[in-house]
Coordinates of C-alpha atoms in Angstrom, one line a residue:
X1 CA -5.2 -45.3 -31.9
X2 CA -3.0 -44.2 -34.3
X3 CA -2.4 -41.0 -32.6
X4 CA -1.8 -42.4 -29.6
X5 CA 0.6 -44.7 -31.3
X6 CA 2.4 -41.6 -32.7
X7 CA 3.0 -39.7 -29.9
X8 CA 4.2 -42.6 -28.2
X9 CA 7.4 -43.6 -31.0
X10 CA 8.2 -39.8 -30.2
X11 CA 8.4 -39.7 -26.8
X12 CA 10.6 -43.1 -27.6
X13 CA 12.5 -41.9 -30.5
X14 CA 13.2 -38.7 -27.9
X15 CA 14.6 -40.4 -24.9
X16 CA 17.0 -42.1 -27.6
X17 CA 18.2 -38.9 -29.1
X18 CA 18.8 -38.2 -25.3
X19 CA 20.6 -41.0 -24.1
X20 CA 22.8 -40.7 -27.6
X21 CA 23.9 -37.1 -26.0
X22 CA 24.6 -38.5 -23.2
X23 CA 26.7 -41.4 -24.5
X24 CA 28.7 -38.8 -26.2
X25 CA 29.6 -36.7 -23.6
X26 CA 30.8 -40.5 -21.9
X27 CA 32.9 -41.1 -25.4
X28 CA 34.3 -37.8 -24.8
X29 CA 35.1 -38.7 -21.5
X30 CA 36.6 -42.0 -21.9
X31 CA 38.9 -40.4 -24.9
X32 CA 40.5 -37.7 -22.5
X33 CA 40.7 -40.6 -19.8
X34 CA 42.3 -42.5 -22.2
X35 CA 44.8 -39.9 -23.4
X36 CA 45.6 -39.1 -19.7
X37 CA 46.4 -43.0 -19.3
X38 CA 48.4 -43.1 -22.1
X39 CA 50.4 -39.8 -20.6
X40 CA 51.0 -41.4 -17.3
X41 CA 52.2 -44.9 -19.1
X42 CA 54.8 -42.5 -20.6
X43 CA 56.3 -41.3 -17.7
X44 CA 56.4 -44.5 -15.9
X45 CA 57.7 -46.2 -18.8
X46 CA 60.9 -43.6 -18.8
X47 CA 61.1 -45.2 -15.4
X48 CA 61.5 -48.9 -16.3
X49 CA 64.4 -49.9 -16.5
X50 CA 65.4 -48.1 -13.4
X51 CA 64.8 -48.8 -9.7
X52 CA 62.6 -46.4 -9.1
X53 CA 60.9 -47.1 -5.2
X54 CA 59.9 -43.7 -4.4
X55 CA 56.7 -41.9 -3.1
X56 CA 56.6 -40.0 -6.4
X57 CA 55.8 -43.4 -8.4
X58 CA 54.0 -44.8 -6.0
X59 CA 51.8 -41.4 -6.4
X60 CA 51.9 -41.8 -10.2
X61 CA 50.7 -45.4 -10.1
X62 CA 48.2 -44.2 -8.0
X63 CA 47.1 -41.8 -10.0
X64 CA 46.9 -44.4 -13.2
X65 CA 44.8 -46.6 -10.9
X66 CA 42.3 -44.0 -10.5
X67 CA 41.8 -43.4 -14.0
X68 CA 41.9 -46.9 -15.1
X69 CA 38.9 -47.7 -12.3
X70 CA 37.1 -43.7 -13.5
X71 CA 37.3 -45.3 -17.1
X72 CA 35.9 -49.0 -16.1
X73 CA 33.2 -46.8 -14.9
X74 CA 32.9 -45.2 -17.9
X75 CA 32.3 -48.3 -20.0
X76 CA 29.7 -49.5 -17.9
X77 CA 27.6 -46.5 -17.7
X78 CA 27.7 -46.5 -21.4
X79 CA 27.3 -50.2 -21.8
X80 CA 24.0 -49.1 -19.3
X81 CA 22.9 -46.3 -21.8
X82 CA 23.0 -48.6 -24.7
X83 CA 21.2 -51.4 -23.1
X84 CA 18.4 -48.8 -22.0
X85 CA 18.2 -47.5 -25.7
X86 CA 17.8 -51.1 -26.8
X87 CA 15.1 -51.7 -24.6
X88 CA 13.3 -48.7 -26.1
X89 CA 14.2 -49.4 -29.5
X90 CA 12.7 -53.3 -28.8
X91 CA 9.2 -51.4 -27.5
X92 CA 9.2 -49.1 -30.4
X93 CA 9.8 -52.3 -32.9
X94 CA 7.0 -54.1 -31.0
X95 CA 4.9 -50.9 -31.1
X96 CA 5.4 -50.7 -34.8
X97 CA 4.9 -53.9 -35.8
X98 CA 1.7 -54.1 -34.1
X99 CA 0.5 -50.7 -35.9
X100 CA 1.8 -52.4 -39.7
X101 CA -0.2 -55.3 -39.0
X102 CA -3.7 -53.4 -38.3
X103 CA -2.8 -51.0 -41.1
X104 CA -2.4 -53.7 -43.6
X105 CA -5.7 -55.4 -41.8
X106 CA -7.4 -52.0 -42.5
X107 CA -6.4 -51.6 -45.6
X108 CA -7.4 -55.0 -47.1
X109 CA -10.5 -54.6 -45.5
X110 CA -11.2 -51.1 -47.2
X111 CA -10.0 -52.6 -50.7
X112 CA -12.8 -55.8 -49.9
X113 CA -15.3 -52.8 -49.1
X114 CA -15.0 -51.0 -52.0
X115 CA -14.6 -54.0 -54.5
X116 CA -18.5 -55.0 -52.6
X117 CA -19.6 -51.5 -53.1
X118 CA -18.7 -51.6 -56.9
X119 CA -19.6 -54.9 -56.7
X120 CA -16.4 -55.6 -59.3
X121 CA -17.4 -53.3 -61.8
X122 CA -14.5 -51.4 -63.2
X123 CA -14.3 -47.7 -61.9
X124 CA -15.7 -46.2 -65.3
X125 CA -18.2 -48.3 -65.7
X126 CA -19.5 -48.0 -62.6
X127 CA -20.1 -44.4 -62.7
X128 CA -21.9 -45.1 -66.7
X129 CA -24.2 -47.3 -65.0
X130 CA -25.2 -44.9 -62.8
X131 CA -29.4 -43.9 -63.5
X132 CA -28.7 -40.2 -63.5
X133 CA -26.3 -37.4 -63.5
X134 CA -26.5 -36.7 -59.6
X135 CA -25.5 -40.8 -58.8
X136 CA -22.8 -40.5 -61.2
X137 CA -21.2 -37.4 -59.9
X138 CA -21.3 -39.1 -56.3
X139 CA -19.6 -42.3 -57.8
X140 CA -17.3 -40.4 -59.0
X141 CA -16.4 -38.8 -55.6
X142 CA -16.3 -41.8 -53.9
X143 CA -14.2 -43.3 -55.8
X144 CA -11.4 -40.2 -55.5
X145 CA -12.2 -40.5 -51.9
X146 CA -11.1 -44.1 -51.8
X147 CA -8.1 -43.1 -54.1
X148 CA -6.6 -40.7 -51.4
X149 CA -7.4 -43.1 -48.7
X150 CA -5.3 -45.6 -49.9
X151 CA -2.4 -43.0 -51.1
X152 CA -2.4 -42.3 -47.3
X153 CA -2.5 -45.9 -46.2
X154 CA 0.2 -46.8 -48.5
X155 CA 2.0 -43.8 -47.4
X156 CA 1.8 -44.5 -44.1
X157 CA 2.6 -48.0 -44.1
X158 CA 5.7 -47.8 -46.0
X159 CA 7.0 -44.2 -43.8
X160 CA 6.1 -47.0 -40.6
X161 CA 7.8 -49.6 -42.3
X162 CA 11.2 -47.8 -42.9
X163 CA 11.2 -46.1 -39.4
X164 CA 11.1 -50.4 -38.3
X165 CA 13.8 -51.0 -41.0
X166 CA 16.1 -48.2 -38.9
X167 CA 14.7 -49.0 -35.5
X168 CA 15.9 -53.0 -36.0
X169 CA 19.4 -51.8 -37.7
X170 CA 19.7 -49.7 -34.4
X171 CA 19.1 -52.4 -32.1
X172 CA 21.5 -54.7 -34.1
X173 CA 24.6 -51.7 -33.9
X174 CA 23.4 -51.3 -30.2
X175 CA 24.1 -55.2 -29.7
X176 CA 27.5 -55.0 -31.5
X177 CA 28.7 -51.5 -29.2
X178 CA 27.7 -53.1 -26.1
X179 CA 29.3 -56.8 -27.1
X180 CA 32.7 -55.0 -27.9
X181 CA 32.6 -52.2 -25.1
X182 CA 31.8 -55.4 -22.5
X183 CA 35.4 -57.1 -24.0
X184 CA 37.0 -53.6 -23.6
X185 CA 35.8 -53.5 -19.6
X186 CA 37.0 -56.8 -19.4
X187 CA 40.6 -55.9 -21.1
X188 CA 40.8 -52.8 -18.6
X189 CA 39.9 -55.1 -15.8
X190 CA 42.6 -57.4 -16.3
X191 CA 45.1 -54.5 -16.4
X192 CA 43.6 -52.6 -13.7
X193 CA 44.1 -56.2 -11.2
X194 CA 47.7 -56.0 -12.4
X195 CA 48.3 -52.4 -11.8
X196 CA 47.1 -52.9 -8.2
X197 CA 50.0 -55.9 -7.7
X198 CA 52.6 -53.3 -8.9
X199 CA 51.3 -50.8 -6.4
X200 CA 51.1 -53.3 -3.5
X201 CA 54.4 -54.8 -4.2
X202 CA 55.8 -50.7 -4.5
X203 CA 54.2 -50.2 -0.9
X204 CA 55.7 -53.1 0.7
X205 CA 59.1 -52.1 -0.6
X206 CA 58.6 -49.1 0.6
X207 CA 57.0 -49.7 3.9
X208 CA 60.3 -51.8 5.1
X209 CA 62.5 -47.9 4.1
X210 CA 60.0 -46.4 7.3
X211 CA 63.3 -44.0 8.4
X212 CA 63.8 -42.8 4.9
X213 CA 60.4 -41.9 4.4
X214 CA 60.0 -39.8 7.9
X215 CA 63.3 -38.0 7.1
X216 CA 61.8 -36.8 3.4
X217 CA 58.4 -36.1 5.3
X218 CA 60.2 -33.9 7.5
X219 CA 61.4 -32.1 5.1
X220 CA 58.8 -31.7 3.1
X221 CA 57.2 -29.9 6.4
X222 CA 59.9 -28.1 6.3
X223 CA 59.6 -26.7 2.7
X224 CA 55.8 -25.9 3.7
X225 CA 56.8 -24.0 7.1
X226 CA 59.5 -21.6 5.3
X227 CA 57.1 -21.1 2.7
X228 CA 54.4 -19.8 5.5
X229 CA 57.1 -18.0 6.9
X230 CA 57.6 -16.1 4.0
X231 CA 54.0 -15.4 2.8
X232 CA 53.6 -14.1 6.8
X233 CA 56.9 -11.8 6.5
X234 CA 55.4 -10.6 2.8
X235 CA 51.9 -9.9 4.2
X236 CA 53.5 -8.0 7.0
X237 CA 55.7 -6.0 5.2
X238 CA 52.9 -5.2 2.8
X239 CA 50.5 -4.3 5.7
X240 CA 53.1 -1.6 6.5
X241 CA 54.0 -0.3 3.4
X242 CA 50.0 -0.2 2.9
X243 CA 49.8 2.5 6.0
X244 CA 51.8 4.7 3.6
X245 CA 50.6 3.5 0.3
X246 CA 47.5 1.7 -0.2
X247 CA 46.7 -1.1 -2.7
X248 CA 46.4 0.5 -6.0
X249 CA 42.8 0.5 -7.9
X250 CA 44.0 -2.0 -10.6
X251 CA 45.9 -4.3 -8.2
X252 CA 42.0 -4.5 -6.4
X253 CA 40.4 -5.0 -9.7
X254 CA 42.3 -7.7 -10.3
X255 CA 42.1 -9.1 -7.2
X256 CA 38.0 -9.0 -7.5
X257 CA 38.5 -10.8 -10.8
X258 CA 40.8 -13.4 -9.9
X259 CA 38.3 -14.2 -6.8
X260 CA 35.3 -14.6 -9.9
X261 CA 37.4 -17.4 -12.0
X262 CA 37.7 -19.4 -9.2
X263 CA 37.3 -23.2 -10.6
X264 CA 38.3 -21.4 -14.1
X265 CA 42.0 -20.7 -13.9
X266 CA 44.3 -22.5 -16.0
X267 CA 46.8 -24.8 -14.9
X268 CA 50.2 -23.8 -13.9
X269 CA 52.1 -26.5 -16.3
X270 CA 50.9 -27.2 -19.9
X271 CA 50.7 -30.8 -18.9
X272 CA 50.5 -33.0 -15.8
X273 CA 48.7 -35.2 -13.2
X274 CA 47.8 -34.2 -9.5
X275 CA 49.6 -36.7 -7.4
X276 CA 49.0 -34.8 -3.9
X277 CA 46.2 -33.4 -2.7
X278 CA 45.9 -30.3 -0.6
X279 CA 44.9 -30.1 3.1
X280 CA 45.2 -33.4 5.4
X281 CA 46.0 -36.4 3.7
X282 CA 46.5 -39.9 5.0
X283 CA 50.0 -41.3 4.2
X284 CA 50.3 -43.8 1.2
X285 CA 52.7 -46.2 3.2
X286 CA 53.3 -45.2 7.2
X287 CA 50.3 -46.8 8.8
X288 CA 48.5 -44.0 11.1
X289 CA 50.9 -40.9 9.5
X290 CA 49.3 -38.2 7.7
X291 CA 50.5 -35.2 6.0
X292 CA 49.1 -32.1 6.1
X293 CA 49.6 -30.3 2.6
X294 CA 49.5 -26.2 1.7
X295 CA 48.9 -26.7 -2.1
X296 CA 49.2 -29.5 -4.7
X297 CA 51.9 -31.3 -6.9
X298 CA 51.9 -31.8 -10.0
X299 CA 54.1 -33.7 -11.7
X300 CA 55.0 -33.9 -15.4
X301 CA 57.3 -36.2 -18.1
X302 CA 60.4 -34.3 -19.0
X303 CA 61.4 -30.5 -19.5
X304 CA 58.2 -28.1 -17.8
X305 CA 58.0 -24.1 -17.7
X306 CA 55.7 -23.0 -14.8
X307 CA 53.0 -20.7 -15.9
X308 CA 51.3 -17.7 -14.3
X309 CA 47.8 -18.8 -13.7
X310 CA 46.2 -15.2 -13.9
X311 CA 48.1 -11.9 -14.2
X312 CA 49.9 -10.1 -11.0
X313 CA 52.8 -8.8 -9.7
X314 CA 55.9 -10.9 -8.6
X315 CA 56.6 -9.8 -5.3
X316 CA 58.7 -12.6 -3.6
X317 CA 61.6 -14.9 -5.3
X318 CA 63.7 -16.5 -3.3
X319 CA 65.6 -19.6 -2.6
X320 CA 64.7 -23.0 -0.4
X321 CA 67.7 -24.7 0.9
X322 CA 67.5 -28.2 -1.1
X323 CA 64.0 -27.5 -2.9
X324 CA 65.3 -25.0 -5.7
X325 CA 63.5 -21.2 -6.1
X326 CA 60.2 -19.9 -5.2
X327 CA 58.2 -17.5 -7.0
X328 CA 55.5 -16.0 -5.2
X329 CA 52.5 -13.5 -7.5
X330 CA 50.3 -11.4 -6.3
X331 CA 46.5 -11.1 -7.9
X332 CA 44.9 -8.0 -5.3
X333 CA 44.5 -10.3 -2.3
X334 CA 45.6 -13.6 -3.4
X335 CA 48.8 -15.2 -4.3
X336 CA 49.7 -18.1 -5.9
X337 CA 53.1 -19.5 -5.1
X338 CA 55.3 -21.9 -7.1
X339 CA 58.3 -24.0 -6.1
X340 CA 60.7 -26.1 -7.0
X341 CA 61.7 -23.7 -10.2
X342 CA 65.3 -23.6 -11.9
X343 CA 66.2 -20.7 -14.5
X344 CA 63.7 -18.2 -13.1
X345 CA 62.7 -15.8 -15.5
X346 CA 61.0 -12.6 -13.5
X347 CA 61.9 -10.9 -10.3
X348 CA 60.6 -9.2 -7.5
X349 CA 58.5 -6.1 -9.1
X350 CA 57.7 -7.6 -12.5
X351 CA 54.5 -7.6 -13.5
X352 CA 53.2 -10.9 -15.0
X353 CA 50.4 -11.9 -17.4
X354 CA 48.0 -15.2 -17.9
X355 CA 50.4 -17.9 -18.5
X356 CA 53.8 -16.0 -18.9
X357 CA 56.5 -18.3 -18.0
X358 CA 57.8 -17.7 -14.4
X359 CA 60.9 -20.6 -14.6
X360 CA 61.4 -24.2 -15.4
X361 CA 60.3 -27.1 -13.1
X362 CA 63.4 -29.2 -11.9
X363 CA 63.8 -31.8 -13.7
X364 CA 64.4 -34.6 -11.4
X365 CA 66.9 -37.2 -13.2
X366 CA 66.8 -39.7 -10.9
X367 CA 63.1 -40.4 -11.1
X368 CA 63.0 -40.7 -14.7
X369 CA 63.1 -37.3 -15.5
X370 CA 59.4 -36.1 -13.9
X371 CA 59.3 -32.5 -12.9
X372 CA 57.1 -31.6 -9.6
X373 CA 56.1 -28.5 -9.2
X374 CA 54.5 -27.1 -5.9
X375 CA 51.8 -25.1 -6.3
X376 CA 50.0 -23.3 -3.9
X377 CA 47.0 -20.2 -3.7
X378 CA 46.6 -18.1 -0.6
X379 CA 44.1 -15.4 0.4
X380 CA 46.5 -13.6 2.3
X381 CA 47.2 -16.1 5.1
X382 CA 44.8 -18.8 4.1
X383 CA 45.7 -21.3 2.6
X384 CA 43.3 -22.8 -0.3
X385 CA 43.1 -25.7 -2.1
X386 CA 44.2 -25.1 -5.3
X387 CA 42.3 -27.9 -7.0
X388 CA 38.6 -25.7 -6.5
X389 CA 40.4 -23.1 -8.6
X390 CA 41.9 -24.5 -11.7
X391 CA 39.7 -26.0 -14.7
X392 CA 38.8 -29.5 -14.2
X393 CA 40.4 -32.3 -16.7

């Protein structure tokens, strides 16, 4: 039974130490989620005390919302973990305390037994009253056999009775985490219902400037349609030059390497938040408009230097009427493009290296100082999603 018992508080006491790895990986989670809330309150903060009714905020309020509702989440998968380890701890303190009952059951009963089989007579006198040498000698061993049998009963009952001690003081923190990560959910709740007002009252505002919002739309496919043009005239120009000259050995090898870190490459700013998505997207305020986006934007609080996410060779920098420079790399058959740069730092030719500094990201003054960058990866003509490539947050 005991055995039985045994294996049992194991396999227990092993599905904790489980679920505690697990709730640490969720601590971990909630205290980047939690940094990157803090982050975003930052920049829109800089943004208070102006009227800022843009798509940008509306996109960084957005963005909040999300990680507010990922970090709700959070709590209540952990609150979940911890009430499942409670429940395990509660069957392993039932399970114990069953076990130190019929121990201490046991254990009276052999002290009873061997007080009957002395029948009270004090252990050395009991092995001088013996009638020879051969019942003596066999008194004597019986009476070191019960010795070690209750060493090991008293062992065992106090090692059970110290593993219930910890098991109950578990249960009790468990009760305490889950009562204060419960008010905590509830605390993010409440904010979360009021971040949602400030978005809907942003998108109504917004929605009644419809003209304004087609004219920035249409320029922002106009932005995406001069950077195609480009990346066709540069792939073109390449194909020819590659008649002549073909694509050097190293340029291929990094090529093939760039390919393998795909959903490994650092992120093209030191710090920021996503707040477009490649590829089709629905609009956040015209009803039945969408936008059909060739890379991502990322947007940061205050002065940002874009970064080279791998190394290359610059082969395009050029200019965007209204949108600032462009800086397009080449990695063997992919390039990664950035836009919206100020003070560029390299030029056509230059080779680059991991996270050498291309240019600054235009600061934009008017909405609270954010910078966006544009950022965009290509295999020649197709367009990616830059979001698969770059190391998750």
């Amino acid at each position: 039974m005991r055995g039985k018992l045994l294996i049992c508080i194991l396999c227990l006491l092993g599905g904790i130490g489980l679920h505690a790895q697990s709730r640490a990986e969720l601590e971990e989670l909630r205290k980047k989620n939690l940094q990157e809330i803090e982050y975003v309150d930052r920049m829109l903060k800089s943004t208070a005390t102006q009227k800022n009714e843009n798509l940008n905020e509306l996109r960084v309020i957005g963005k909040k919302l999300n990680l507010r509702e990922k970090l709700i989440n959070e709590y209540g998968e952990e609150i979940s973990l911890l009430e499942y380890r409670i429940s395990l701890n509660r069957l392993a303190t039932e399970m114990l305390e069953q076990d130190l009952s019929n121990l201490k059951k046991v254990y009276a009963s052999s002290i009873v037994g061997a007080y009957k089989a002395t029948k009270g007579t004090p252990a050395v006198a009991f092995i001088l009253s013996s009638t020879d040498f051969n019942q003596g000698y066999k008194r004597l061993k019986y009476i070191q056999q019960v010795a070690r049998y209750r060493r090991k009963e008293t062992e065992t009952i106090e090692t059970i009775y110290v593993q219930l001690q910890g098991t109950k003081e578990r249960l009790e923190r468990d009760r305490k985490n889950i009562n204060d990560l419960k008010n905590k959910e509830v605390r993010q709740k409440q904010i979360l219902s009021d971040e949602q007002n400030k978005k809907e009252r942003l998108v109504t505002t917004l929605s009644k400037k419809e003209k304004q919002l087609k004219q920035e739309l249409d320029e922002k496919r106009r932005i995406a349609r001069q950077i195609e043009n480009e990346i066709e005239r540069l792939i073109e120009e390449e194909r020819q030059k590659s008649a002549k000259t073909p694509m050097s050995s190293e340029m291929k090898v990094i090529g093939e390497s760039f390919g393998e870190n795909r959903g490994r490459l650092p992120w093209p700013v030191e710090r920021g938040i996503i707040t477009s998505h490649f590829g089709l997207q629905k609009h956040p305020v015209l009803k039945n408009v969408t936008e059909d986006n060739i890379g991502i934007e990322l947007t940061s609080g205050g002065p940002t230097k874009a970064r080279s996410v791998f190394k290359g060779e610059v082969v395009r920098v050029f200019a965007i009427s209204g949108a600032n420079m462009a800086v397009i790399v080449r990695h063997g058959k992919y390039l990664t493009v950035y836009q919206n740069l100020i003070n560029v730092k390299v030029k056509a030719g230059d080779a680059v290296s991991l996270g050498q500094d291309l240019g600054d990201v235009y600061i934009d003054n008017v909405n609270g100082d954010k910078s966006v960058l544009k950022f965009m990866i290509y295999e020649e003509k197709k367009k990616l999603d830059p979001e698969l490539w770059l190391l998750k947050k």
